Structures are given as structure tokens and as C-alpha cells.
Tab-separated table of C-alpha atoms and ligand atoms in Angstrom:
chain	number	residue	atom	x	y	z
I	1	MET	CA	-2.183	-21.085	23.747
I	2	SER	CA	-2.128	-17.878	21.745
I	3	PHE	CA	-5.125	-15.548	21.533
I	4	VAL	CA	-4.098	-14.662	17.994
I	5	THR	CA	-3.630	-16.977	15.032
I	6	CYS	CA	-1.859	-16.299	11.764
I	7	GLU	CA	-2.281	-18.313	8.586
I	8	VAL	CA	-0.528	-17.619	5.308
I	9	GLN	CA	-1.839	-18.580	1.909
I	10	ASP	CA	-0.884	-17.220	-1.500
I	11	ARG	CA	1.288	-14.471	0.035
I	12	VAL	CA	-1.579	-13.174	2.213
I	13	ALA	CA	-1.438	-13.527	6.010
I	14	VAL	CA	-4.756	-13.750	7.840
I	15	VAL	CA	-4.337	-12.658	11.459
I	16	THR	CA	-7.328	-13.577	13.654
I	17	ILE	CA	-7.941	-12.368	17.181
I	18	ASN	CA	-9.292	-15.452	18.841
I	19	ARG	CA	-11.089	-14.772	22.111
I	20	PRO	CA	-14.702	-15.107	20.958
I	21	GLU	CA	-16.058	-15.861	24.442
I	22	ALA	CA	-15.267	-12.217	25.338
I	23	LEU	CA	-16.067	-10.888	21.854
I	24	ASN	CA	-12.291	-10.684	21.242
I	25	ALA	CA	-11.791	-7.992	23.915
I	26	LEU	CA	-8.189	-6.863	24.245
I	27	ASN	CA	-6.380	-7.586	27.489
I	28	PRO	CA	-2.578	-7.369	27.858
I	29	ASP	CA	-2.150	-11.018	26.828
I	30	VAL	CA	-4.213	-10.570	23.659
I	31	LEU	CA	-2.257	-7.411	22.822
I	32	ALA	CA	1.071	-9.211	23.332
I	33	ASP	CA	-0.079	-12.073	21.093
I	34	LEU	CA	-1.229	-9.602	18.450
I	35	LYS	CA	2.215	-7.990	18.393
I	36	ALA	CA	3.904	-11.386	18.264
I	37	ALA	CA	1.685	-12.442	15.336
I	38	PHE	CA	2.709	-9.408	13.298
I	39	GLU	CA	6.369	-9.843	14.282
I	40	GLY	CA	6.179	-13.448	13.096
I	41	ILE	CA	5.047	-12.533	9.567
I	42	ASP	CA	7.718	-13.321	6.974
I	43	GLN	CA	7.895	-10.024	5.107
I	44	ASP	CA	9.748	-11.609	2.183
I	45	GLU	CA	6.968	-14.072	1.539
I	46	VAL	CA	3.856	-12.167	2.599
I	47	ARG	CA	2.651	-9.138	0.647
I	48	CYS	CA	-0.574	-8.183	2.449
I	49	VAL	CA	-2.220	-8.859	5.822
I	50	VAL	CA	-5.917	-9.302	6.620
I	51	LEU	CA	-6.854	-8.730	10.275
I	52	THR	CA	-10.152	-10.049	11.628
I	53	GLY	CA	-11.877	-11.383	14.744
I	54	ALA	CA	-12.964	-14.942	15.512
I	55	GLY	CA	-16.665	-15.747	15.563
I	56	GLU	CA	-19.589	-14.229	13.726
I	57	LYS	CA	-20.410	-11.471	16.176
I	58	SER	CA	-17.376	-9.376	16.835
I	59	PHE	CA	-14.203	-7.969	15.364
I	60	VAL	CA	-13.066	-6.624	18.750
I	61	ALA	CA	-15.546	-5.338	21.385
I	62	GLY	CA	-12.923	-3.085	22.934
I	63	ALA	CA	-10.263	-3.179	25.574
I	64	ASP	CA	-11.082	-5.652	28.328
I	65	ILE	CA	-13.242	-3.738	30.786
I	66	GLY	CA	-12.614	-6.253	33.563
I	67	SER	CA	-8.861	-5.849	33.413
I	68	MET	CA	-9.164	-2.030	33.262
I	69	SER	CA	-11.679	-1.710	36.094
I	70	THR	CA	-9.162	-1.636	38.968
I	71	MET	CA	-6.334	0.274	37.307
I	72	THR	CA	-4.644	3.248	38.946
I	73	LYS	CA	-3.946	6.430	36.956
I	74	ALA	CA	-0.405	5.214	36.278
I	75	GLU	CA	-1.572	1.758	35.234
I	76	GLY	CA	-4.208	3.315	32.962
I	77	GLN	CA	-1.573	5.417	31.236
I	78	GLU	CA	0.717	2.403	30.925
I	79	PHE	CA	-2.117	0.330	29.397
I	80	GLY	CA	-2.842	3.134	26.922
I	81	LYS	CA	0.825	3.137	25.929
I	82	LEU	CA	0.859	-0.640	25.527
I	83	GLY	CA	-2.025	-0.475	23.057
I	84	ASN	CA	-0.797	2.656	21.315
I	85	ASP	CA	2.671	1.158	20.749
I	86	ILE	CA	1.186	-1.981	19.204
I	87	PHE	CA	-1.336	-0.090	17.069
I	88	LEU	CA	1.461	2.199	15.840
I	89	PHE	CA	3.466	-0.925	15.026
I	90	ILE	CA	0.538	-2.151	12.912
I	91	GLU	CA	-0.033	1.271	11.328
I	92	THR	CA	3.628	1.491	10.297
I	93	PHE	CA	3.977	-2.229	9.472
I	94	PRO	CA	5.685	-2.285	6.071
I	95	LEU	CA	2.944	-4.390	4.442
I	96	PRO	CA	-0.611	-3.172	3.838
I	97	VAL	CA	-3.092	-4.337	6.481
I	98	ILE	CA	-6.802	-4.751	5.692
I	99	ALA	CA	-9.225	-4.887	8.618
I	100	ALA	CA	-12.119	-7.271	7.883
I	101	VAL	CA	-14.541	-5.928	10.473
I	102	ASN	CA	-16.895	-8.830	11.100
I	103	GLY	CA	-19.101	-7.395	13.853
I	104	PHE	CA	-18.521	-5.163	16.872
I	105	ALA	CA	-15.651	-2.701	16.518
I	106	LEU	CA	-16.075	-0.749	19.726
I	107	GLY	CA	-13.554	1.293	21.693
I	108	GLY	CA	-10.206	-0.406	21.259
I	109	GLY	CA	-11.765	-2.463	18.448
I	110	ASN	CA	-12.566	0.604	16.375
I	111	GLU	CA	-9.137	1.984	17.290
I	112	LEU	CA	-7.476	-1.210	16.065
I	113	ALA	CA	-9.432	-1.109	12.799
I	114	MET	CA	-8.380	2.515	12.341
I	115	SER	CA	-4.702	1.597	12.674
I	116	CYS	CA	-5.107	-0.605	9.570
I	117	ASP	CA	-4.715	0.761	6.051
I	118	ILE	CA	-8.132	-0.267	4.748
I	119	ARG	CA	-11.375	-1.198	6.521
I	120	LEU	CA	-13.982	-3.499	4.966
I	121	ALA	CA	-17.101	-4.088	7.045
I	122	ALA	CA	-19.717	-6.790	7.306
I	123	GLU	CA	-23.313	-5.556	7.144
I	124	ASN	CA	-23.700	-6.448	10.843
I	125	ALA	CA	-20.646	-4.446	11.941
I	126	VAL	CA	-21.100	-1.819	14.652
I	127	PHE	CA	-18.577	0.957	15.177
I	128	GLY	CA	-18.165	3.315	18.095
I	129	GLN	CA	-16.102	4.819	20.847
I	130	PRO	CA	-18.265	4.172	23.931
I	131	GLU	CA	-15.537	5.114	26.430
I	132	VAL	CA	-17.117	8.244	27.934
I	133	GLY	CA	-19.983	6.026	29.038
I	134	LEU	CA	-17.424	4.093	31.064
I	135	GLY	CA	-15.831	7.210	32.538
I	136	ILE	CA	-12.706	7.180	30.388
I	137	THR	CA	-11.478	8.672	27.128
I	138	PRO	CA	-10.648	6.557	24.081
I	139	GLY	CA	-7.098	5.490	24.878
I	140	PHE	CA	-5.722	3.479	21.961
I	141	GLY	CA	-5.608	6.365	19.474
I	142	GLY	CA	-9.361	6.927	19.061
I	143	THR	CA	-9.346	10.650	19.737
I	144	GLN	CA	-6.592	11.064	17.165
I	145	ARG	CA	-7.259	8.641	14.307
I	146	LEU	CA	-11.044	9.084	14.205
I	147	ALA	CA	-10.684	12.856	13.852
I	148	ARG	CA	-8.133	12.360	11.080
I	149	LEU	CA	-10.129	9.682	9.249
I	150	VAL	CA	-13.589	11.199	9.276
I	151	SER	CA	-13.771	14.826	10.380
I	152	PRO	CA	-13.086	16.526	13.714
I	153	GLY	CA	-16.777	17.453	14.067
I	154	MET	CA	-18.063	13.945	13.324
I	155	ALA	CA	-15.390	12.385	15.559
I	156	LYS	CA	-16.358	14.704	18.417
I	157	GLN	CA	-20.047	13.869	18.001
I	158	LEU	CA	-19.383	10.122	18.079
I	159	VAL	CA	-16.910	10.334	20.970
I	160	TYR	CA	-18.716	12.877	23.207
I	161	ALA	CA	-22.094	11.180	22.868
I	162	ALA	CA	-20.727	7.591	22.857
I	163	THR	CA	-22.814	6.912	19.763
I	164	ASN	CA	-22.476	3.566	18.024
I	165	ILE	CA	-23.068	3.530	14.272
I	166	ASP	CA	-23.895	0.744	11.844
I	167	ALA	CA	-21.879	-0.247	8.789
I	168	ALA	CA	-23.943	1.872	6.398
I	169	GLU	CA	-23.304	5.004	8.465
I	170	ALA	CA	-19.612	4.085	8.802
I	171	LEU	CA	-19.462	3.899	5.006
I	172	ARG	CA	-21.274	7.222	4.643
I	173	ILE	CA	-18.800	9.072	6.882
I	174	GLY	CA	-15.752	7.419	5.310
I	175	LEU	CA	-14.766	5.273	8.263
I	176	VAL	CA	-14.891	2.136	6.089
I	177	ASN	CA	-14.172	1.612	2.406
I	178	ALA	CA	-16.929	-0.893	1.656
I	179	VAL	CA	-19.685	-2.991	3.253
I	180	HIS	CA	-20.299	-6.639	2.374
I	181	PRO	CA	-22.832	-9.289	3.446
I	182	ALA	CA	-21.271	-10.986	6.486
I	183	ASP	CA	-20.738	-14.286	4.696
I	184	GLU	CA	-18.924	-12.548	1.837
I	185	LEU	CA	-16.640	-10.329	3.921
I	186	MET	CA	-13.595	-12.598	4.101
I	187	ALA	CA	-13.795	-13.443	0.414
I	188	ALA	CA	-13.904	-9.728	-0.401
I	189	ALA	CA	-10.959	-9.002	1.923
I	190	LEU	CA	-8.934	-11.877	0.460
I	191	LYS	CA	-9.740	-10.792	-3.082
I	192	LEU	CA	-8.487	-7.277	-2.392
I	193	ALA	CA	-5.444	-8.616	-0.519
I	194	GLY	CA	-4.723	-10.951	-3.437
I	195	ARG	CA	-4.835	-8.080	-5.886
I	196	ILE	CA	-2.443	-6.045	-3.709
I	197	ALA	CA	-0.189	-9.113	-3.384
I	198	LYS	CA	0.210	-9.233	-7.171
I	199	GLN	CA	1.606	-5.695	-7.415
I	200	ALA	CA	5.258	-4.724	-7.136
I	201	PRO	CA	6.007	-5.135	-3.406
I	202	ILE	CA	8.666	-2.434	-3.061
I	203	ALA	CA	6.357	0.063	-4.755
I	204	VAL	CA	3.397	-0.920	-2.554
I	205	ARG	CA	5.498	-0.529	0.611
I	206	ASN	CA	6.798	2.822	-0.559
I	207	CYS	CA	3.229	3.962	-1.309
I	208	LYS	CA	2.216	3.045	2.252
I	209	ARG	CA	5.103	5.061	3.667
I	210	ALA	CA	4.472	8.003	1.341
I	211	ILE	CA	0.787	8.232	2.259
I	212	ASN	CA	1.190	7.605	5.997
I	213	GLU	CA	4.245	9.766	6.593
I	214	GLY	CA	3.226	12.453	4.095
I	215	LEU	CA	-0.110	13.083	5.806
I	216	ASP	CA	1.690	14.497	8.839
I	217	LEU	CA	3.971	16.800	6.812
I	218	PRO	CA	3.506	20.210	5.187
I	219	ILE	CA	2.865	19.649	1.452
I	220	GLU	CA	6.343	20.889	0.415
I	221	GLN	CA	8.026	18.243	2.595
I	222	ALA	CA	5.402	15.657	1.716
I	223	VAL	CA	6.142	15.856	-2.008
I	224	GLU	CA	9.884	15.685	-1.262
I	225	LEU	CA	9.211	12.474	0.647
I	226	GLU	CA	7.271	11.219	-2.369
I	227	GLU	CA	10.203	12.094	-4.659
I	228	ARG	CA	12.590	10.066	-2.482
I	229	LEU	CA	10.307	7.043	-2.331
I	230	PHE	CA	9.559	7.303	-6.071
I	231	GLY	CA	13.288	7.465	-6.868
I	232	ASP	CA	13.908	4.531	-4.545
I	233	CYS	CA	11.858	2.296	-6.875
I	234	PHE	CA	14.200	2.818	-9.836
I	235	GLU	CA	16.913	0.291	-10.676
I	236	THR	CA	14.953	-2.344	-8.773
I	237	HIS	CA	14.028	-5.586	-10.483
I	238	ASP	CA	10.377	-4.670	-9.987
I	239	GLN	CA	10.637	-1.363	-11.846
I	240	GLN	CA	12.601	-2.913	-14.706
I	241	GLU	CA	10.255	-5.881	-14.902
I	242	GLY	CA	7.076	-3.802	-14.600
I	243	MET	CA	8.073	-1.277	-17.251
I	244	GLY	CA	9.826	-3.859	-19.433
I	245	CYS	CA	6.678	-5.985	-19.622
I	246	PHE	CA	4.662	-2.954	-20.652
I	247	LEU	CA	7.154	-1.898	-23.325
I	248	SER	CA	7.838	-5.263	-24.996
I	249	LYS	CA	5.204	-4.769	-27.661
I	250	ASP	CA	6.688	-7.322	-30.015
I	251	LYS	CA	5.756	-10.187	-27.676
I	252	PRO	CA	2.419	-11.049	-26.078
I	253	LYS	CA	2.260	-8.849	-22.987
I	254	PRO	CA	3.890	-10.926	-20.234
I	255	LYS	CA	2.797	-10.709	-16.603
I	256	PRO	CA	5.390	-8.942	-14.454
I	257	GLN	CA	7.236	-11.280	-12.092
I	258	PHE	CA	7.860	-9.107	-9.084
I	259	THR	CA	10.365	-9.824	-6.319
I	260	ASN	CA	11.287	-8.096	-3.093
I	261	ASN	CA	14.546	-6.627	-4.316
K	1	HXC	C1	-14.567	-7.439	28.527
K	1	HXC	C2	-16.321	-8.035	27.202
K	1	HXC	C3	-16.196	-6.835	26.471
K	1	HXC	C4	-15.162	-5.937	26.830
K	1	HXC	C5	-17.850	-7.972	25.679
K	1	HXC	N1	-17.350	-8.690	26.680
K	1	HXC	N2	-17.153	-6.833	25.530
K	1	HXC	N3	-15.505	-8.323	28.223
K	1	HXC	N4	-14.370	-6.278	27.868
K	1	HXC	N5	-14.936	-4.808	26.159
K	1	HXC	C6	-17.823	-9.993	27.163
K	1	HXC	C7	-19.073	-9.874	28.006
K	1	HXC	O1	-18.750	-9.510	29.325
K	1	HXC	C8	-19.625	-11.268	27.909
K	1	HXC	O2	-18.913	-12.106	28.775
K	1	HXC	C9	-19.277	-11.672	26.483
K	1	HXC	O3	-18.216	-10.814	26.070
K	1	HXC	C10	-20.425	-11.483	25.528
K	1	HXC	O4	-20.883	-10.155	25.652
K	1	HXC	P1	-22.435	-9.766	25.901
K	1	HXC	O5	-22.439	-8.436	26.519
K	1	HXC	O6	-23.133	-10.869	26.630
K	1	HXC	O7	-22.971	-9.729	24.401
K	1	HXC	P2	-24.104	-8.798	23.819
K	1	HXC	O8	-25.294	-8.746	24.749
K	1	HXC	O9	-24.347	-9.262	22.440
K	1	HXC	O10	-23.496	-7.332	23.772
K	1	HXC	C11	-22.400	-7.072	22.930
K	1	HXC	C12	-21.808	-5.686	23.279
K	1	HXC	C13	-21.493	-5.614	24.764
K	1	HXC	C14	-22.802	-4.596	22.876
K	1	HXC	C15	-20.548	-5.526	22.421
K	1	HXC	O11	-20.728	-6.772	25.106
K	1	HXC	C16	-20.721	-4.410	25.150
K	1	HXC	O12	-21.283	-3.299	25.219
K	1	HXC	N6	-19.417	-4.591	25.396
K	1	HXC	C17	-18.556	-3.510	25.830
K	1	HXC	C18	-18.228	-2.605	24.673
K	1	HXC	C19	-17.354	-1.426	25.095
K	1	HXC	O13	-17.784	-0.620	25.942
K	1	HXC	N7	-16.164	-1.355	24.565
K	1	HXC	C20	-15.216	-0.299	24.854
K	1	HXC	C21	-14.378	-0.723	26.011
K	1	HXC	S1	-13.303	0.558	26.560
K	1	HXC	P3	-19.660	-13.118	29.773
K	1	HXC	O14	-18.534	-13.728	30.558
K	1	HXC	O15	-20.598	-12.295	30.561
K	1	HXC	O16	-20.337	-14.083	28.851
K	1	HXC	C22	-12.061	0.543	25.457
K	1	HXC	C23	-10.943	1.518	25.764
K	1	HXC	C24	-9.792	1.395	24.802
K	1	HXC	O17	-12.025	-0.147	24.518
K	1	HXC	C25	-8.595	2.164	25.286
K	1	HXC	C26	-7.931	1.598	26.467
K	1	HXC	C27	-6.695	2.350	26.882
């Protein structure tokens, strides 16, 4: 049985990490199932992904401490690479991914949320990188993505002091986009995903690439990348449909019918 489920409705895939008895902690099997779930998404049908954790308490409470406790240096490095490869796969997944953070997002859980495009949090969510309290560094991208997402100084404070923060503080420092009552979180995530799903899919994918890849480039190269991805949208059905619907003033404004080509 898989530790990760995926359900598709109205062009939105909901991927759920399903190991609630361990607060959805990530062991190698869970990580493999997570990768398989994303690989199984039909990118022609689906336009946006929502990632969440099963149960009411936890998104993901981190990498599985039990399975890490006896690792050698080499095994630790290998485990870090396993997670990093999968989180990079999610970060560069062509479709937008929204993390619906429904509780604990600690260690690898916060790192997983940070590999998503957008983070929405429940009021009971708790974020943190508690690794130094366990004698290790964050190892699934936490030292890198947290410093890029918030600020180096704030990331260092949270990481060095292993400080957990609540959803309100996560919102204040820009780690999450919005906070919702726990019982409204999924509806809010699905509403946003649904709105994204209605936009032109080639354009949305190109926006994801432009923002993600451009952030790592000097501005001169970043705007060149934007020019290429902007130009790539032209002559597509979506561009002709989107602009055509806007321009056809003689008729009632039709809704654009976007495709993937
Ligand atoms: C393994 C975990 C776990 C974890 C929780 N559990 N987190 N198992 N790895 N990261 C298990 C508990 O052992 C327990 O199992 C069950 O989930 C419920 O947890 P409790 O502790 O009983 O719940 P609660 O008292 O509510 O406390 C919740 C908690 C606490 C504050 C989240 O569980 C906790 O501090 N967990 C560890 C958080 C953490 O340090 N994460 C970072 C890990 S390092 P049983 O069988 O006893 O019921 C990391 C590194 C990433 O992520 C990079 C790797 C390369």
C-alpha cells in the first residue's frame, strides 16, 4: 500500500502524504511514493497540484528520526540526496504546486513545503527546522531555501536556535502566503488551484520556469530567459484564444478555452 495518495478532480491533483500514525514523517518508502505520485500525474489533464498531509495534526513532522538514527556519514549523505532529488523534482515540476500546510511542518516537512510554489497554512500549523537539536543540519534543502525565501538573518536565527514558529509568524516573515482556519484550508487551497487551473496552461508553466530559473540568474540573463519564455507563448492556441476573446468586442466576451498546445 502506498504512503501517498493522489486524487484528481476538475484538473486539480490533490497529493496526500498518508502516514498519520507517524505524523507523516518521511522515510525512504514515503519519499519513493511521493516521487511516484508526482510522476503519475497526467500533465495534459492536470493544471495544478495541491500537496497536503493526512490527519488534522501534521503536514509532515520531518524526516523519520528512527530511520536516520543509525545512519553512517555516507548513508546520511545518501539520504540527503534522496530527499533533495525528490524535492528538486517537485520544485521544477512543470505544474504549480500549492502546499496546504495542515499542522506540523518541521525539518523535512518545512523543507518539502518550501519546495512548493505557494504555501497556505492552517492556523494550527507549526514551522521550524529543529535539526540542530538532533545533532544534524537541515538536509533536504532547508539551509538553502529558507534563506532564499525569508532572509539569511531570519533563516539563521530559526536554524541555529531550532526555533519553531506558528502560522502567524510564518506569515509575518513571508514563509507562507496566507493563513486559514484549519477547517477552511483545503477549500482555500482548492479555490486557488481552481483559479490557476482556469488560466492558459502553457503561460502558467512558462511563468513558473521564468520565476524559478530567473531567480538564480543575473538580471540581464534573467530578462533574456523571460523574453524566450514570453515569445514561446505566441502562435499557441492559448495566446490566440486568450487575446482573441479579449478583442472580439462585437460579441459578448467569451471565456477563453485553453488547451495544452
Ligand atoms: C519519526 C515521528 C516524527 C519524526 C513524529 N513522529 N515525528 N517519527 N520521525 N520526525 C511520531 C512519534 O514518534 C509518535 O510515534 C507519533 O509520530 C506522534 O508523535 P508525538 O510525538 O507523540 O506527538 P506530539 O506529542 O503531538 O508531538 C508532535 C511533535 C513531535 C512536536 C511534532 O512528534 C516531534 O517533535 N517530532 C519530531 C520533529 C522533528 O524533530 N522533525 C525534524 C526531524 S529531522 P509513536 O509510535 O510514539 O506514537 C529532519 C531532517 C531532514 O527532518 C533532512 C534529512 C536529510
